[in-house]
mmCIF file of C-alpha atoms in Angstrom:
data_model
loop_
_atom_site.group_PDB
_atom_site.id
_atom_site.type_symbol
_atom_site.label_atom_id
_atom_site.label_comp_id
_atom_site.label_asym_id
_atom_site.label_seq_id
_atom_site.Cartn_x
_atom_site.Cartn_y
_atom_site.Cartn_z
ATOM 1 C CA UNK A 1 223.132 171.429 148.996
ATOM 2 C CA UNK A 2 220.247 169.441 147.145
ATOM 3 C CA UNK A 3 218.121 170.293 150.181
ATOM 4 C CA UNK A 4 218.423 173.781 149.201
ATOM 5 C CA UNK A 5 218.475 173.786 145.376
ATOM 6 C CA UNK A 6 214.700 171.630 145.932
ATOM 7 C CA UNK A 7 213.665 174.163 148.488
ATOM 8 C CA UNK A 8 214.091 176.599 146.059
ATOM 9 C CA UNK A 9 212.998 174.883 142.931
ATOM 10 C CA UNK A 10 209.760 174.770 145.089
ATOM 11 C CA UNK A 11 209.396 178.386 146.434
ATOM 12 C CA UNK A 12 209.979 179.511 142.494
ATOM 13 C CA UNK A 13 207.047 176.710 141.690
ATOM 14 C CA UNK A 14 205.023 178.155 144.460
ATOM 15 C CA UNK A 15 205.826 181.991 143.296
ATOM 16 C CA UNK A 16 205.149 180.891 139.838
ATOM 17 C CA UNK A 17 201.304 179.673 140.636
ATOM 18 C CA UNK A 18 200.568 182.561 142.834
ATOM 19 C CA UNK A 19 201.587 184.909 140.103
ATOM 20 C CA UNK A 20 200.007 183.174 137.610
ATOM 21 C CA UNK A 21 196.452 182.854 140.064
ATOM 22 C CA UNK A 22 196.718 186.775 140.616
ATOM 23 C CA UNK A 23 196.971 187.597 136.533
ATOM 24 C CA UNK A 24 193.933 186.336 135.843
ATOM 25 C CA UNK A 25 192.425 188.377 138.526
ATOM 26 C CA UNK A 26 194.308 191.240 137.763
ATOM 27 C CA UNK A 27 192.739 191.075 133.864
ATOM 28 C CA UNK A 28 189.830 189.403 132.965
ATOM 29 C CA UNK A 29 189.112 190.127 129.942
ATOM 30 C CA UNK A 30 192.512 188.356 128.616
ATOM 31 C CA UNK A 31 192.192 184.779 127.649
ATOM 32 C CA UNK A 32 195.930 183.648 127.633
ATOM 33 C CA UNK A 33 195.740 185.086 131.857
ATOM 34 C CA UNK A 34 193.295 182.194 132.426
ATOM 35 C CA UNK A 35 195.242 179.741 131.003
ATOM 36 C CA UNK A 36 197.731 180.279 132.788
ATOM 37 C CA UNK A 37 195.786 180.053 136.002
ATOM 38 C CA UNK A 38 193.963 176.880 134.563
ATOM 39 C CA UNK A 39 197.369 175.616 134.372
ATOM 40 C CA UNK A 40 197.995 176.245 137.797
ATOM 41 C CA UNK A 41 194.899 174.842 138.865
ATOM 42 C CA UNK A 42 195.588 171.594 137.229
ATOM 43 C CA UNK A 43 198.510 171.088 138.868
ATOM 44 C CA UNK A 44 197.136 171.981 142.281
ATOM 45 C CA UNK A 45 194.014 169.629 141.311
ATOM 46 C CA UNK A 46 191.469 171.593 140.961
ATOM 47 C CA UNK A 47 190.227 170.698 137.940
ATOM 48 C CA UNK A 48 186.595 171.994 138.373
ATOM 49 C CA UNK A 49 188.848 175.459 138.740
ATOM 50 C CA UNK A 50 190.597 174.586 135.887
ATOM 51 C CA UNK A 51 188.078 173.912 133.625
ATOM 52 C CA UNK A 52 186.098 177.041 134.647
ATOM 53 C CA UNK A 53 188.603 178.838 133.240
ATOM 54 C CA UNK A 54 189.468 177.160 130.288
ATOM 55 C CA UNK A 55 185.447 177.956 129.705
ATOM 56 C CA UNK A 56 186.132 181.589 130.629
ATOM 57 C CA UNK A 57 189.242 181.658 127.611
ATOM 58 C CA UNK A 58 187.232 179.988 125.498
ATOM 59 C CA UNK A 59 184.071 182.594 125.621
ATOM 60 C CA UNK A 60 186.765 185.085 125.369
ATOM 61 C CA UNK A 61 188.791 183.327 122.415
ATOM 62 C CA UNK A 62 186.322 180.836 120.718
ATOM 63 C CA UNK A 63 188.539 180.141 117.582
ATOM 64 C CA UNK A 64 191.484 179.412 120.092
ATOM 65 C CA UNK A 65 191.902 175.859 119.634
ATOM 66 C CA UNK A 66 194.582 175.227 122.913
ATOM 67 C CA UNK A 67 191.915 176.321 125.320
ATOM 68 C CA UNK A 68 189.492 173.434 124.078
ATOM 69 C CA UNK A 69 192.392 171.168 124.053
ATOM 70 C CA UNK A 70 193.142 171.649 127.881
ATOM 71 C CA UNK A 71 189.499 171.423 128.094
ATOM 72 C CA UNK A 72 189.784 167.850 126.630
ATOM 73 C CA UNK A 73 192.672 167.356 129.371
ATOM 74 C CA UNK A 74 190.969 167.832 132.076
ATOM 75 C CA UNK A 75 187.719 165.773 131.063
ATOM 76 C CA UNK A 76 189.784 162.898 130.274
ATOM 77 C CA UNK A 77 192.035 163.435 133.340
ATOM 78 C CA UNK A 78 188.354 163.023 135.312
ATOM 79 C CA UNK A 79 187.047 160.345 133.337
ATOM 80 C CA UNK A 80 184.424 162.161 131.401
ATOM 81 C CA UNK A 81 185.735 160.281 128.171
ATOM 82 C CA UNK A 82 183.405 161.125 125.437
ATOM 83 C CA UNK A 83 183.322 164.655 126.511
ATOM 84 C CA UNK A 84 187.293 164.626 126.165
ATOM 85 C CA UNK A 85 186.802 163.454 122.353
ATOM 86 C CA UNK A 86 184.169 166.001 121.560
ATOM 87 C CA UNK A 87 186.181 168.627 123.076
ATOM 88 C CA UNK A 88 188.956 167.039 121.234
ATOM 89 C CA UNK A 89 187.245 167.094 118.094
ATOM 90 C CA UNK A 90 186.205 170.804 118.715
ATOM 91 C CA UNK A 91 190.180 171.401 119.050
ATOM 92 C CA UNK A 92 190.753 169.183 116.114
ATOM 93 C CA UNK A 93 188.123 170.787 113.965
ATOM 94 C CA UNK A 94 190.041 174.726 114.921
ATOM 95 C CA UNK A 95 193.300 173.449 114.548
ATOM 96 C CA UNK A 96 193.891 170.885 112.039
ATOM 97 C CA UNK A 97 197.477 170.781 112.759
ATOM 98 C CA UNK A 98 197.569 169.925 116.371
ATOM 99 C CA UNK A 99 199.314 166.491 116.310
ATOM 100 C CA UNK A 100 198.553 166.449 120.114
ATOM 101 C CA UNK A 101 194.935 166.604 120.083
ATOM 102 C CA UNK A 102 194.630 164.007 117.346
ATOM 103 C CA UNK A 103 196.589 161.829 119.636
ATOM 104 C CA UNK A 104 194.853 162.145 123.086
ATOM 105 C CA UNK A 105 191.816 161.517 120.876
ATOM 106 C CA UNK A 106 192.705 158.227 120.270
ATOM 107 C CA UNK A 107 190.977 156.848 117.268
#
């Protein structure tokens, strides 16, 4: 039985990724659709996919502050740690109220 239930935990992950890989191709110009493929990239490791679109939703949505903040993510993720602040602070500076970003900062 739990060799099922992960098999299809897994096949709804997998479905899940290649959905969210085939919005963002299906509409461009929408900058929550590559997010949600930057998402997917991140957690296939593909960060340099990841943060190309995180760039794309941020030339789409500039004011957005979450794009910059999984921006920040990935930098620090690759060790590229004062980009990560300065995207951080980018986040920060859109979005005052993001407890998270102020965190992952670090001081």
């Amino acid at each position: 039985m739990a060799d099922r239930l992960d098999t299809e935990v897994l096949s709804g992950l997998v479905c899940e990724q290649v959905l969210a890989v085939d919005l963002a191709s299906l509409e461009p110009g929408t900058a929550e659709h590559y997010q949600h493929r930057a998402r997917v990239y991140r957690r296939m490791n593909k960060n340099d996919l990841a943060f190309a679109d995180y760039s794309k939703a941020i030339e789409l949505e500039p004011k957005a502050a979450i794009y910059r903040y999984g921006r920040a993510a990935i930098l620090r993720a690759d060790g590229a740690f004062d980009a990560a602040i300065d995207e951080y602070e980018q986040a920060i500076a859109l979005d005052p109220a993001n407890a998270a970003a102020y965190t992952s900062r670090g001081t």
